[in-house]
Short mmCIF file of N, CA and C in Angstrom, two decimals:
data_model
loop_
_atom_site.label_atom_id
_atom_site.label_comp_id
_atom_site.label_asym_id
_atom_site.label_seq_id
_atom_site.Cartn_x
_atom_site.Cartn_y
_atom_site.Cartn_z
N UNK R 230 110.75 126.02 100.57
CA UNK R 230 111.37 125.87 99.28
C UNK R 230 112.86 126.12 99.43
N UNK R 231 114.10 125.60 98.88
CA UNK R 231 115.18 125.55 98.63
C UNK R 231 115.34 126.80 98.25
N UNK R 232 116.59 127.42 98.64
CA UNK R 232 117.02 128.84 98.12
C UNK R 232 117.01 129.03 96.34
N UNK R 233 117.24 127.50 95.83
CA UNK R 233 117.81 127.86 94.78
C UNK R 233 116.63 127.87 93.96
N UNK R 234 114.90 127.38 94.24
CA UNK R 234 113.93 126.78 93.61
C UNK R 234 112.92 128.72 93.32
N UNK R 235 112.52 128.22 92.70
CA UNK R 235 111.75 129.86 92.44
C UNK R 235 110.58 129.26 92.29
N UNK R 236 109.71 129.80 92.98
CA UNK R 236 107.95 129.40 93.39
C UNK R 236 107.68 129.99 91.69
N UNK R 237 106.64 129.26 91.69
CA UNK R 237 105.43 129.48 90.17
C UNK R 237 104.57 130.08 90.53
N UNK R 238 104.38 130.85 89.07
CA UNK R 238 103.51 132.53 89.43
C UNK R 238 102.34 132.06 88.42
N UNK R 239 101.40 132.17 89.08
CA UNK R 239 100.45 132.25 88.02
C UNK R 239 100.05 132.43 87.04
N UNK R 240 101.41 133.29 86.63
CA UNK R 240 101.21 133.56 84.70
C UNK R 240 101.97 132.39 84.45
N UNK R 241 102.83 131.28 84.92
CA UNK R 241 103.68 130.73 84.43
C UNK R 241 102.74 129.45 84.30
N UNK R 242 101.79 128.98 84.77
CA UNK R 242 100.53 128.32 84.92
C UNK R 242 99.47 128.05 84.08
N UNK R 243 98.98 127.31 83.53
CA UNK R 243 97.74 126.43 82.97
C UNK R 243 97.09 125.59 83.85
N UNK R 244 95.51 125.64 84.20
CA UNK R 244 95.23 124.66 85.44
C UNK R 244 94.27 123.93 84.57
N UNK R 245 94.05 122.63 84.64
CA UNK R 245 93.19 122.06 84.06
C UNK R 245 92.89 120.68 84.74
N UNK R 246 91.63 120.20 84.59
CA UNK R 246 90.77 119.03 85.05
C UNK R 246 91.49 117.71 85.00
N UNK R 247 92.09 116.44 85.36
CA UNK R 247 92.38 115.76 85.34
C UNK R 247 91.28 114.67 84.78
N UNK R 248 91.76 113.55 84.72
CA UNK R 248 90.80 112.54 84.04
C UNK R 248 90.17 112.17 85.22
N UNK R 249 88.97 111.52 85.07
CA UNK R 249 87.90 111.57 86.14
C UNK R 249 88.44 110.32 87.04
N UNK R 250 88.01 110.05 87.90
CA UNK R 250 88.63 109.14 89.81
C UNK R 250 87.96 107.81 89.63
N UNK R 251 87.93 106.61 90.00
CA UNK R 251 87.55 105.71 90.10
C UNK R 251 87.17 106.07 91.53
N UNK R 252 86.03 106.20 92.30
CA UNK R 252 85.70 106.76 93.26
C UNK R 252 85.65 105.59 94.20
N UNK R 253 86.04 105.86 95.60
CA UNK R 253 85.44 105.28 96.40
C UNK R 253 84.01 105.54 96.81
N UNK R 254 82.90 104.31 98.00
CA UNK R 254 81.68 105.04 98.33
C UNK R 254 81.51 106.40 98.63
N UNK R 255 80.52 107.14 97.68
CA UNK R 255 80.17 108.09 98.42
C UNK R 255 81.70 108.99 98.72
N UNK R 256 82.40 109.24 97.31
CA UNK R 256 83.30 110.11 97.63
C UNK R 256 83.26 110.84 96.11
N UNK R 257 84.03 111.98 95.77
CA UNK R 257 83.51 113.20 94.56
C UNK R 257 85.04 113.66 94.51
N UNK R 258 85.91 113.14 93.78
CA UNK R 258 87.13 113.70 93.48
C UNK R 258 87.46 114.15 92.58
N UNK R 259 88.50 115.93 92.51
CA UNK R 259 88.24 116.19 91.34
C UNK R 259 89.74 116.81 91.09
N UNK R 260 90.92 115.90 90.42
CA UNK R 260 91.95 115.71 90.21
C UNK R 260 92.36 117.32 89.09
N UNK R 261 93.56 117.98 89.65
CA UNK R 261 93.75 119.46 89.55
C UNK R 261 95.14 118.86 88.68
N UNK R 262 95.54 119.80 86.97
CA UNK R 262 96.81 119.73 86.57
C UNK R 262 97.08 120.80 86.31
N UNK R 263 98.38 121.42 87.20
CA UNK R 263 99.53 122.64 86.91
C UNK R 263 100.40 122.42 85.49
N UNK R 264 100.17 122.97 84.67
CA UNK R 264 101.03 122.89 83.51
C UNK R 264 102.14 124.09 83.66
N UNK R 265 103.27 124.40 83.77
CA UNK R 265 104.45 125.27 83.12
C UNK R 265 104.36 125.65 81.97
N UNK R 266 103.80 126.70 81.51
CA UNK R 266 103.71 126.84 79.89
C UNK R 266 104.56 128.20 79.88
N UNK R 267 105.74 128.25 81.09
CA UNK R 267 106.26 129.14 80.33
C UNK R 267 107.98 129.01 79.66
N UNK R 268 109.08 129.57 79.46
CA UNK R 268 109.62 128.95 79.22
C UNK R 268 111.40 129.04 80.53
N UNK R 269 110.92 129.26 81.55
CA UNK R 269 111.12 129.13 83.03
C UNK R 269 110.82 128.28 83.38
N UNK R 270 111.89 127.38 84.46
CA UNK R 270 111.44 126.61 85.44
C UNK R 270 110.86 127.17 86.52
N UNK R 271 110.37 126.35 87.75
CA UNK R 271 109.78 126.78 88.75
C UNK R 271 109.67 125.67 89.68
N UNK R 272 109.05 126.08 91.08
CA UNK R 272 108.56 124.88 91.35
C UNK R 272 107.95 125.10 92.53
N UNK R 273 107.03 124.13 92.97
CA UNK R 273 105.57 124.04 93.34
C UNK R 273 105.72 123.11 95.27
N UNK R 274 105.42 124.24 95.96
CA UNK R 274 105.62 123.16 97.50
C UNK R 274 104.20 123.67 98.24
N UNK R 275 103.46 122.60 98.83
CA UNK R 275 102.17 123.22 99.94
C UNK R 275 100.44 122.77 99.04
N UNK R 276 100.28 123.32 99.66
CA UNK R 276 98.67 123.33 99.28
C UNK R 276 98.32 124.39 98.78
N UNK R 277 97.08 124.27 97.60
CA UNK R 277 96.74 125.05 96.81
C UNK R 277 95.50 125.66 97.18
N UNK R 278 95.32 126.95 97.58
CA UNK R 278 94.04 127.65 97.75
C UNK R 278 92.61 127.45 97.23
N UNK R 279 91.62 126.98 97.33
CA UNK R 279 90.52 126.49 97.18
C UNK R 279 89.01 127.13 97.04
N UNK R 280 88.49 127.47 96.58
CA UNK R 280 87.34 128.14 96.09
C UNK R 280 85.90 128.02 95.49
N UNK R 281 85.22 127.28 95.95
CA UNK R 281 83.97 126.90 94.67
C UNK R 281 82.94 127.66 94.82
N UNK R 282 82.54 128.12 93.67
CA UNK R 282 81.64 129.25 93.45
C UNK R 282 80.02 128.34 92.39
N UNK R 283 79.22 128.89 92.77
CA UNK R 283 77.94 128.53 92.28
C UNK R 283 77.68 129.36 90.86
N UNK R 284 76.93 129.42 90.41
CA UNK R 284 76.15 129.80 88.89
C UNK R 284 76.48 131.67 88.56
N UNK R 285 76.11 131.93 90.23
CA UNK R 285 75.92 133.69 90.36
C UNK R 285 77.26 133.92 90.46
N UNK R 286 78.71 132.72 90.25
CA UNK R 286 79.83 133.79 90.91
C UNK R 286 79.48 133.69 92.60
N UNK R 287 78.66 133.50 93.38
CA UNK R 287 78.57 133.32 94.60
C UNK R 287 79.69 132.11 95.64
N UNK R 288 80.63 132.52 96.15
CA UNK R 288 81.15 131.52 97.10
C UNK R 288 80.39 130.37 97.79
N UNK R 289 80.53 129.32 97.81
CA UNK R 289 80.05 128.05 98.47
C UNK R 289 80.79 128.21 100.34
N UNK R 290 79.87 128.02 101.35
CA UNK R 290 80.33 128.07 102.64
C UNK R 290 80.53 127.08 102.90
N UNK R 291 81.52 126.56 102.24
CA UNK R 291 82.09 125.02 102.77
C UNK R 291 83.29 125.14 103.96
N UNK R 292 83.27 124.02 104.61
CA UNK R 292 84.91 124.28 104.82
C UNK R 292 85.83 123.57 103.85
N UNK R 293 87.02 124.01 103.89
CA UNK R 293 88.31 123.71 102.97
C UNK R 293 89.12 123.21 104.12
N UNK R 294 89.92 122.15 104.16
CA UNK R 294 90.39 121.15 104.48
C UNK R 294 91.51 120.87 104.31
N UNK R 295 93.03 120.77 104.49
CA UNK R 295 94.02 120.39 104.09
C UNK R 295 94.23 119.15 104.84
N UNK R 296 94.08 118.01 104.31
CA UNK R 296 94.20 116.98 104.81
C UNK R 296 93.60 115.89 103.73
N UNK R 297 94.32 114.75 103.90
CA UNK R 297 94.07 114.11 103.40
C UNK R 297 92.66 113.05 103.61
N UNK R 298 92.18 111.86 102.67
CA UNK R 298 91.15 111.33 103.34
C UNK R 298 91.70 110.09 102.66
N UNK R 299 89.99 108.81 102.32
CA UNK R 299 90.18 107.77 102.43
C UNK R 299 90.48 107.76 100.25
N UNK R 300 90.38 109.26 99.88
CA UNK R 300 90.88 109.15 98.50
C UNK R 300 92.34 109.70 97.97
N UNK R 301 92.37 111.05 98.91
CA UNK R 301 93.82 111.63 98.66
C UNK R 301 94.58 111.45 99.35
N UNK R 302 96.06 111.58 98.98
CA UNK R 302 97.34 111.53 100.13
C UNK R 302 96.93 112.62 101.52
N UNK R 303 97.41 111.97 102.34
CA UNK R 303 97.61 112.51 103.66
C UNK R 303 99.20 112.83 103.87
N UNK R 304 99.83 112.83 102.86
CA UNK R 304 101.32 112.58 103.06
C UNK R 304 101.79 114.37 103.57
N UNK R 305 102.96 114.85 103.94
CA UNK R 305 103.30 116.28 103.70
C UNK R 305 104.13 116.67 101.97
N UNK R 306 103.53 117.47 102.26
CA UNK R 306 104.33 118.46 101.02
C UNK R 306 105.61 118.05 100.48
N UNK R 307 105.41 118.19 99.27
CA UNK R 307 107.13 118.55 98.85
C UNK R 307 107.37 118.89 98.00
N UNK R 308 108.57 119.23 97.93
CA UNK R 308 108.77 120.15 96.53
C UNK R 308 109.09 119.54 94.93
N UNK R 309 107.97 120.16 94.03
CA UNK R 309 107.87 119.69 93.26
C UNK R 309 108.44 120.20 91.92
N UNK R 310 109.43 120.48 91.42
CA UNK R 310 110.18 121.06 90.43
C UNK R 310 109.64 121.07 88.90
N UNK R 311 109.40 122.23 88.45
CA UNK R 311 108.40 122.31 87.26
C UNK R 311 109.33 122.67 85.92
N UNK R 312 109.95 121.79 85.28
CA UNK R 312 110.91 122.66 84.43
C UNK R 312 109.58 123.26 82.88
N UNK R 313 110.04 123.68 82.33
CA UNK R 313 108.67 123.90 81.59
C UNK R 313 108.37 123.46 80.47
N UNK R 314 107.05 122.88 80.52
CA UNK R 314 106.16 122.01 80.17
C UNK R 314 105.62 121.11 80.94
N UNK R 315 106.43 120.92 81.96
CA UNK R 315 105.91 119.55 83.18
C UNK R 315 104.59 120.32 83.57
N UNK R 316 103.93 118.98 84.18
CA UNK R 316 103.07 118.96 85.23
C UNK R 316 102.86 118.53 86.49
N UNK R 317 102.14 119.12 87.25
CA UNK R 317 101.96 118.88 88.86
C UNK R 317 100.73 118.66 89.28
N UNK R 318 100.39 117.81 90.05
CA UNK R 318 98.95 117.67 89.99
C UNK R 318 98.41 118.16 91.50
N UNK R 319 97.30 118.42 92.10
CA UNK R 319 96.53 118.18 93.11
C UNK R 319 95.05 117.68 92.79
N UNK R 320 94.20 117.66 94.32
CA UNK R 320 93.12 117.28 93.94
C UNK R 320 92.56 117.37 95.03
N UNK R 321 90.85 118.37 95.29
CA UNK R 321 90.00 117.92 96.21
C UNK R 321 89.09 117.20 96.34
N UNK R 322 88.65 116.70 97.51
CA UNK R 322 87.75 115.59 97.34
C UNK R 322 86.13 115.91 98.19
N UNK R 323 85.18 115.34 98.18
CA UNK R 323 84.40 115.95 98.81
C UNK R 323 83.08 114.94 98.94
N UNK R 324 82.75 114.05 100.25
CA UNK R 324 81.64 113.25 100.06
C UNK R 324 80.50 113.59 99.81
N UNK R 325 79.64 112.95 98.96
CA UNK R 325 78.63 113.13 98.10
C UNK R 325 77.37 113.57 99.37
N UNK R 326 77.14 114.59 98.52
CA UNK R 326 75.74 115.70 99.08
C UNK R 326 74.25 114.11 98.91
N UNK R 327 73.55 113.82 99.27
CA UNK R 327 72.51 113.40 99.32
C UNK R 327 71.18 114.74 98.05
N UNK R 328 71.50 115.93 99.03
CA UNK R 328 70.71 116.72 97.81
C UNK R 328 71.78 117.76 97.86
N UNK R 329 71.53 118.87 97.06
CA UNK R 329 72.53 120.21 97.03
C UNK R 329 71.89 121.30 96.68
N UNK R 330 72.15 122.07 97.80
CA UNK R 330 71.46 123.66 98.41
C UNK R 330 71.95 124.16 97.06
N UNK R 331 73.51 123.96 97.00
CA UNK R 331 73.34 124.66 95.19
C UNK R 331 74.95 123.89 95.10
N UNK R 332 75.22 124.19 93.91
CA UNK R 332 76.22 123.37 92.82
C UNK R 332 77.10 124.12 91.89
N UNK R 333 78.32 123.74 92.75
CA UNK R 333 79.51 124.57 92.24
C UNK R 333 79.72 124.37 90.91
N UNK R 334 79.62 125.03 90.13
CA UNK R 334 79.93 125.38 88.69
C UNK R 334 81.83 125.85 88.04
N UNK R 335 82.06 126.20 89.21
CA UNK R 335 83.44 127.06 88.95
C UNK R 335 84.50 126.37 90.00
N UNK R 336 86.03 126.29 89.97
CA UNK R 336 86.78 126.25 90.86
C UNK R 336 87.94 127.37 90.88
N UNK R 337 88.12 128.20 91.48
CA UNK R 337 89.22 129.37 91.85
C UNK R 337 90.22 128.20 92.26
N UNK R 338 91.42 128.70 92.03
CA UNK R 338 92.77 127.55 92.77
C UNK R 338 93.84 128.70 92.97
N UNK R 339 94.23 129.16 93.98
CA UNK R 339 95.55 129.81 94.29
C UNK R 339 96.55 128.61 94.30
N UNK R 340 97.52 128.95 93.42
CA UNK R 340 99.25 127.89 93.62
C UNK R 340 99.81 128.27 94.92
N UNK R 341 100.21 127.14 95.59
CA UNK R 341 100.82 127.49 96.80
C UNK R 341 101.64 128.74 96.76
N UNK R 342 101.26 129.08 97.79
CA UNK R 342 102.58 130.65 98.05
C UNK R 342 102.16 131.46 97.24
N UNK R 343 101.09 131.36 96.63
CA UNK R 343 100.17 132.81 95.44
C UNK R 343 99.45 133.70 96.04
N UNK R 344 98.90 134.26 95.38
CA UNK R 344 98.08 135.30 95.88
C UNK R 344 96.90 135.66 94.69
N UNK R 345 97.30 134.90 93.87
CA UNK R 345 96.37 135.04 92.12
C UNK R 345 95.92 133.72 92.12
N UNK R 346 94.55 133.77 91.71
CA UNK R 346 93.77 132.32 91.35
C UNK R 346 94.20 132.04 90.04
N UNK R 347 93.85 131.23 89.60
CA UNK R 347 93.83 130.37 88.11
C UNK R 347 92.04 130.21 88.64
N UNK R 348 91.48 129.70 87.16
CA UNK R 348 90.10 129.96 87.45
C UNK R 348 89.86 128.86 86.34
N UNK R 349 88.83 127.87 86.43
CA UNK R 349 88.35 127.21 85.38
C UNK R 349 86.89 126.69 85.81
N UNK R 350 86.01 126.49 84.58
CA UNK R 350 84.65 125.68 84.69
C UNK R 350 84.57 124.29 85.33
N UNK R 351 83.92 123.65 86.21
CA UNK R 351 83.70 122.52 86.59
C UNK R 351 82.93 121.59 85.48
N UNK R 352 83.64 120.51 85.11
CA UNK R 352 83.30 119.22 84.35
C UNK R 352 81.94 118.72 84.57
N UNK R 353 80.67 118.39 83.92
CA UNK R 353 80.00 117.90 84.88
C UNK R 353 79.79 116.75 85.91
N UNK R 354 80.86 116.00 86.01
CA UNK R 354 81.00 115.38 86.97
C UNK R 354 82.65 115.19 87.21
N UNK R 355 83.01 115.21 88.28
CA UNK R 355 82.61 114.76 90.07
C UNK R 355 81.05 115.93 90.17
N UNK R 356 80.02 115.65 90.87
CA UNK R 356 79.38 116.59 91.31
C UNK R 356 80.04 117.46 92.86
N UNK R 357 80.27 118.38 92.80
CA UNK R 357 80.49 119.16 93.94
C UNK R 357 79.39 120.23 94.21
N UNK R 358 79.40 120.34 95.29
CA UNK R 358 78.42 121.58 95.96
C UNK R 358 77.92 122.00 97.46
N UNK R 359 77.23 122.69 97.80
CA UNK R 359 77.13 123.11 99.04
C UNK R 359 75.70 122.11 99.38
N UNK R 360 75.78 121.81 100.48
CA UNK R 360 74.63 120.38 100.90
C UNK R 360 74.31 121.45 102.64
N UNK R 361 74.74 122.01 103.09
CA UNK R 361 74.27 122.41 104.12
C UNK R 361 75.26 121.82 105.49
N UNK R 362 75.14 122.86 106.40
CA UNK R 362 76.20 122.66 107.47
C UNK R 362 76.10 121.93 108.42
N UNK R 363 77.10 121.06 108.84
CA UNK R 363 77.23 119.35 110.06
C UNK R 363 76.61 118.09 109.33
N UNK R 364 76.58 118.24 107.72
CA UNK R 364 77.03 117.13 107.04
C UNK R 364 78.16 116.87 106.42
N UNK R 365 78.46 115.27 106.26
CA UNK R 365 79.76 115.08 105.82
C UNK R 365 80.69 115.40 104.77
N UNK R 366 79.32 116.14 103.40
CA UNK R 366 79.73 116.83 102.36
C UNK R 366 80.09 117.88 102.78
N UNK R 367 80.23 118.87 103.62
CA UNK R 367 79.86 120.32 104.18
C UNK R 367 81.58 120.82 104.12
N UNK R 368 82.27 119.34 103.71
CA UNK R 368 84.26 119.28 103.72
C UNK R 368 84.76 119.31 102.76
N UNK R 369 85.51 119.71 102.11
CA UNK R 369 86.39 120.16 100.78
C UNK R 369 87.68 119.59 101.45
N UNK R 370 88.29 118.18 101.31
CA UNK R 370 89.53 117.95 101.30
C UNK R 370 90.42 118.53 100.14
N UNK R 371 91.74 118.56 100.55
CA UNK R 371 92.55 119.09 99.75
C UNK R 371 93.83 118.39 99.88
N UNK R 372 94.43 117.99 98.91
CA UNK R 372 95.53 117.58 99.03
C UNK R 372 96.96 118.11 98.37
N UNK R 373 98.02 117.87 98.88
CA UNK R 373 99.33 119.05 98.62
C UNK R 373 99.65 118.42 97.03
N UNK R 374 100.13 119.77 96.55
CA UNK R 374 100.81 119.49 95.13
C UNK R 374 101.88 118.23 95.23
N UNK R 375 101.73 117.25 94.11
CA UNK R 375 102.61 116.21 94.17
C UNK R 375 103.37 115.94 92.91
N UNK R 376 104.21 115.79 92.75
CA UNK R 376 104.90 115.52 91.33
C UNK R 376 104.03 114.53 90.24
N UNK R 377 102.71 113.58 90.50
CA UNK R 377 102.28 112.46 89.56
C UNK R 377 101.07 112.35 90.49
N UNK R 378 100.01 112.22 89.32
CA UNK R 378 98.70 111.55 89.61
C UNK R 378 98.16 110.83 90.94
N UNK R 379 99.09 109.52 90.93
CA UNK R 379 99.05 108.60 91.86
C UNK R 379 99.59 108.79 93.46
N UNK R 380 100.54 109.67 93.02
CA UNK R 380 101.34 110.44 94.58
C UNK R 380 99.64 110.80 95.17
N UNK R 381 99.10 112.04 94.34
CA UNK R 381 98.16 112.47 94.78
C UNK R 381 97.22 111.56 95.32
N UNK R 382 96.64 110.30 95.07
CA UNK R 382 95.42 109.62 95.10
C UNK R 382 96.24 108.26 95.90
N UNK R 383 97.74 108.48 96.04
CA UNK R 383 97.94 107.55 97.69
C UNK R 383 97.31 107.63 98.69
N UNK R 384 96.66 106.93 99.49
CA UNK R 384 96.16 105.89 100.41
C UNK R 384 96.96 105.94 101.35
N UNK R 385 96.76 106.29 102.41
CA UNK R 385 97.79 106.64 103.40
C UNK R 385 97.80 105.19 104.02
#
Protein backbone atom coordinates (compact mmCIF):
# COMPACT_ATOMS: atom_id res chain seq x y z
CA UNK A 1 0.00 0.00 0.00
CA UNK A 2 1.17 3.62 -0.75
CA UNK A 3 2.37 5.60 2.26
CA UNK A 4 -0.32 7.89 1.82
CA UNK A 5 -3.40 5.05 1.56
CA UNK A 6 -4.69 3.85 5.10
CA UNK A 7 -5.79 0.06 5.04
CA UNK A 8 -9.69 -0.55 6.09
CA UNK A 9 -10.50 -1.74 9.47
CA UNK A 10 -13.21 -3.71 9.92
CA UNK A 11 -15.37 -1.37 11.70
CA UNK A 12 -15.10 0.80 8.63
CA UNK A 13 -16.74 -2.27 6.67
CA UNK A 14 -20.14 -3.81 5.61
CA UNK A 15 -19.65 -7.28 3.80
CA UNK A 16 -22.39 -8.46 1.84
CA UNK A 17 -23.40 -11.17 -0.93
CA UNK A 18 -23.17 -10.04 -4.40
CA UNK A 19 -25.78 -10.89 -7.05
CA UNK A 20 -25.58 -14.49 -7.95
CA UNK A 21 -22.69 -15.75 -11.11
CA UNK A 22 -23.76 -16.97 -14.33
CA UNK A 23 -21.70 -20.09 -13.63
CA UNK A 24 -19.50 -21.92 -15.62
CA UNK A 25 -19.68 -26.14 -15.65
CA UNK A 26 -19.60 -27.39 -12.48
CA UNK A 27 -18.32 -24.20 -10.84
CA UNK A 28 -20.11 -22.39 -7.29
CA UNK A 29 -19.20 -18.69 -7.15
CA UNK A 30 -19.91 -16.58 -4.49
CA UNK A 31 -19.25 -12.81 -5.29
CA UNK A 32 -18.07 -10.78 -1.80
CA UNK A 33 -19.10 -6.64 -1.43
CA UNK A 34 -16.84 -4.33 0.93
CA UNK A 35 -18.97 -1.35 1.59
CA UNK A 36 -17.13 1.91 3.46
CA UNK A 37 -19.86 2.91 5.70
CA UNK A 38 -17.75 5.00 7.48
CA UNK A 39 -17.16 8.46 7.00
CA UNK A 40 -13.16 7.90 6.24
CA UNK A 41 -11.56 6.90 3.30
CA UNK A 42 -9.48 3.83 3.09
CA UNK A 43 -8.29 1.42 0.94
CA UNK A 44 -8.21 -2.19 0.20
CA UNK A 45 -4.85 -4.23 -1.45
CA UNK A 46 -4.39 -8.43 -1.33
CA UNK A 47 -6.57 -11.14 -0.58
CA UNK A 48 -9.18 -11.54 1.83
CA UNK A 49 -9.03 -14.25 4.58
CA UNK A 50 -11.45 -17.08 4.08
CA UNK A 51 -13.49 -19.24 6.36
CA UNK A 52 -16.57 -21.52 5.92
CA UNK A 53 -18.16 -22.86 8.78
CA UNK A 54 -21.06 -25.53 8.85
CA UNK A 55 -24.49 -25.37 10.97
CA UNK A 56 -22.43 -26.14 14.51
CA UNK A 57 -20.10 -23.01 13.93
CA UNK A 58 -17.67 -25.94 12.97
CA UNK A 59 -14.75 -25.00 10.37
CA UNK A 60 -14.92 -26.76 6.91
CA UNK A 61 -11.24 -28.56 6.11
CA UNK A 62 -11.01 -27.21 2.86
CA UNK A 63 -8.12 -25.79 1.34
CA UNK A 64 -8.23 -21.96 0.63
CA UNK A 65 -6.56 -20.98 -2.45
CA UNK A 66 -5.36 -17.66 -3.65
CA UNK A 67 -5.47 -17.99 -7.12
CA UNK A 68 -7.40 -17.51 -9.62
CA UNK A 69 -9.49 -20.13 -11.88
CA UNK A 70 -11.56 -20.66 -15.03
CA UNK A 71 -14.24 -18.07 -13.05
CA UNK A 72 -12.13 -15.50 -11.12
CA UNK A 73 -9.26 -13.16 -12.01
CA UNK A 74 -5.90 -14.63 -11.75
CA UNK A 75 -4.64 -11.10 -12.12
CA UNK A 76 -2.29 -9.56 -8.94
CA UNK A 77 -3.58 -7.26 -6.47
CA UNK A 78 -4.08 -3.75 -6.40
CA UNK A 79 -4.90 -1.12 -4.66
CA UNK A 80 -8.22 -0.32 -4.36
CA UNK A 81 -9.21 3.13 -2.84
CA UNK A 82 -12.45 3.20 -0.77
CA UNK A 83 -13.59 6.79 -0.27
CA UNK A 84 -16.77 6.28 1.79
CA UNK A 85 -19.61 4.72 0.59
CA UNK A 86 -17.74 2.93 -2.32
CA UNK A 87 -17.48 -0.57 -2.85
CA UNK A 88 -14.93 -3.32 -3.45
CA UNK A 89 -15.67 -6.54 -4.39
CA UNK A 90 -14.04 -10.17 -4.12
CA UNK A 91 -15.15 -13.57 -4.64
CA UNK A 92 -14.54 -17.38 -3.98
CA UNK A 93 -15.19 -19.97 -6.12
CA UNK A 94 -15.43 -23.60 -5.55
CA UNK A 95 -16.30 -26.72 -7.99
CA UNK A 96 -19.41 -28.38 -7.30
CA UNK A 97 -19.34 -31.27 -4.56
CA UNK A 98 -21.19 -34.29 -6.36
CA UNK A 99 -22.54 -34.98 -2.59
CA UNK A 100 -21.52 -32.89 0.67
CA UNK A 101 -20.04 -34.37 3.92
CA UNK A 102 -21.66 -31.11 5.23
CA UNK A 103 -22.63 -27.49 3.98
CA UNK A 104 -21.29 -24.30 4.78
CA UNK A 105 -23.92 -22.15 6.16
CA UNK A 106 -21.65 -19.17 7.23
CA UNK A 107 -18.64 -17.23 5.59
CA UNK A 108 -15.92 -15.47 8.07
CA UNK A 109 -13.89 -12.91 5.60
CA UNK A 110 -10.76 -11.15 7.10
CA UNK A 111 -10.04 -7.68 4.82
CA UNK A 112 -6.69 -7.89 3.60
CA UNK A 113 -4.05 -6.86 6.18
CA UNK A 114 -6.90 -7.58 9.11
CA UNK A 115 -6.93 -9.53 11.76
CA UNK A 116 -10.99 -9.17 12.47
CA UNK A 117 -13.51 -11.16 10.35
CA UNK A 118 -16.70 -9.59 9.06
CA UNK A 119 -19.11 -12.52 9.33
CA UNK A 120 -22.34 -13.13 7.31
CA UNK A 121 -25.03 -16.07 6.50
CA UNK A 122 -24.60 -17.95 3.22
CA UNK A 123 -27.47 -17.32 0.49
CA UNK A 124 -28.89 -20.50 -0.40
CA UNK A 125 -27.23 -20.75 -3.39
CA UNK A 126 -23.98 -20.90 -4.80
CA UNK A 127 -24.02 -24.25 -2.78
CA UNK A 128 -20.65 -24.49 -0.94
CA UNK A 129 -19.34 -27.19 1.34
CA UNK A 130 -16.97 -29.76 2.44
CA UNK A 131 -17.20 -32.96 -0.20
CA UNK A 132 -14.16 -34.78 1.23
CA UNK A 133 -10.34 -34.74 0.57
CA UNK A 134 -8.44 -35.24 -3.29
CA UNK A 135 -11.62 -34.02 -4.85
CA UNK A 136 -11.86 -31.11 -7.01
CA UNK A 137 -14.41 -29.37 -4.67
CA UNK A 138 -11.97 -30.03 -1.63
CA UNK A 139 -10.54 -26.01 -3.21
CA UNK A 140 -11.82 -22.68 -2.13
CA UNK A 141 -10.42 -20.29 -4.83
CA UNK A 142 -10.05 -16.86 -3.89
CA UNK A 143 -9.62 -13.97 -5.65
CA UNK A 144 -7.83 -10.41 -4.71
CA UNK A 145 -10.00 -7.39 -3.85
CA UNK A 146 -10.74 -5.47 -7.13
CA UNK A 147 -12.24 -2.11 -7.61
CA UNK A 148 -15.69 -3.63 -9.86
CA UNK A 149 -17.55 -6.81 -10.23
CA UNK A 150 -16.17 -7.72 -13.56
CA UNK A 151 -12.34 -7.00 -12.62
CA UNK A 152 -13.20 -9.79 -10.22
CA UNK A 153 -14.88 -12.43 -12.63
CA UNK A 154 -11.99 -11.60 -15.50
CA UNK A 155 -10.90 -14.55 -17.36
CA UNK A 156 -7.41 -14.56 -17.43
Amino acid sequence: MSRHAVRCLPSQLRLAVGPRISEATQQNTLLLVFRNVSATGCAMRGYPGIALTDRTGAGLALRYRRHGDQMITRMSPVLVPLPPDAVAYSAINQNTCTTFERRAVRVEVIPPGGHEALALRLPAYPILGYCGPGVPGHVIDIAPVEPTAPAVLARP
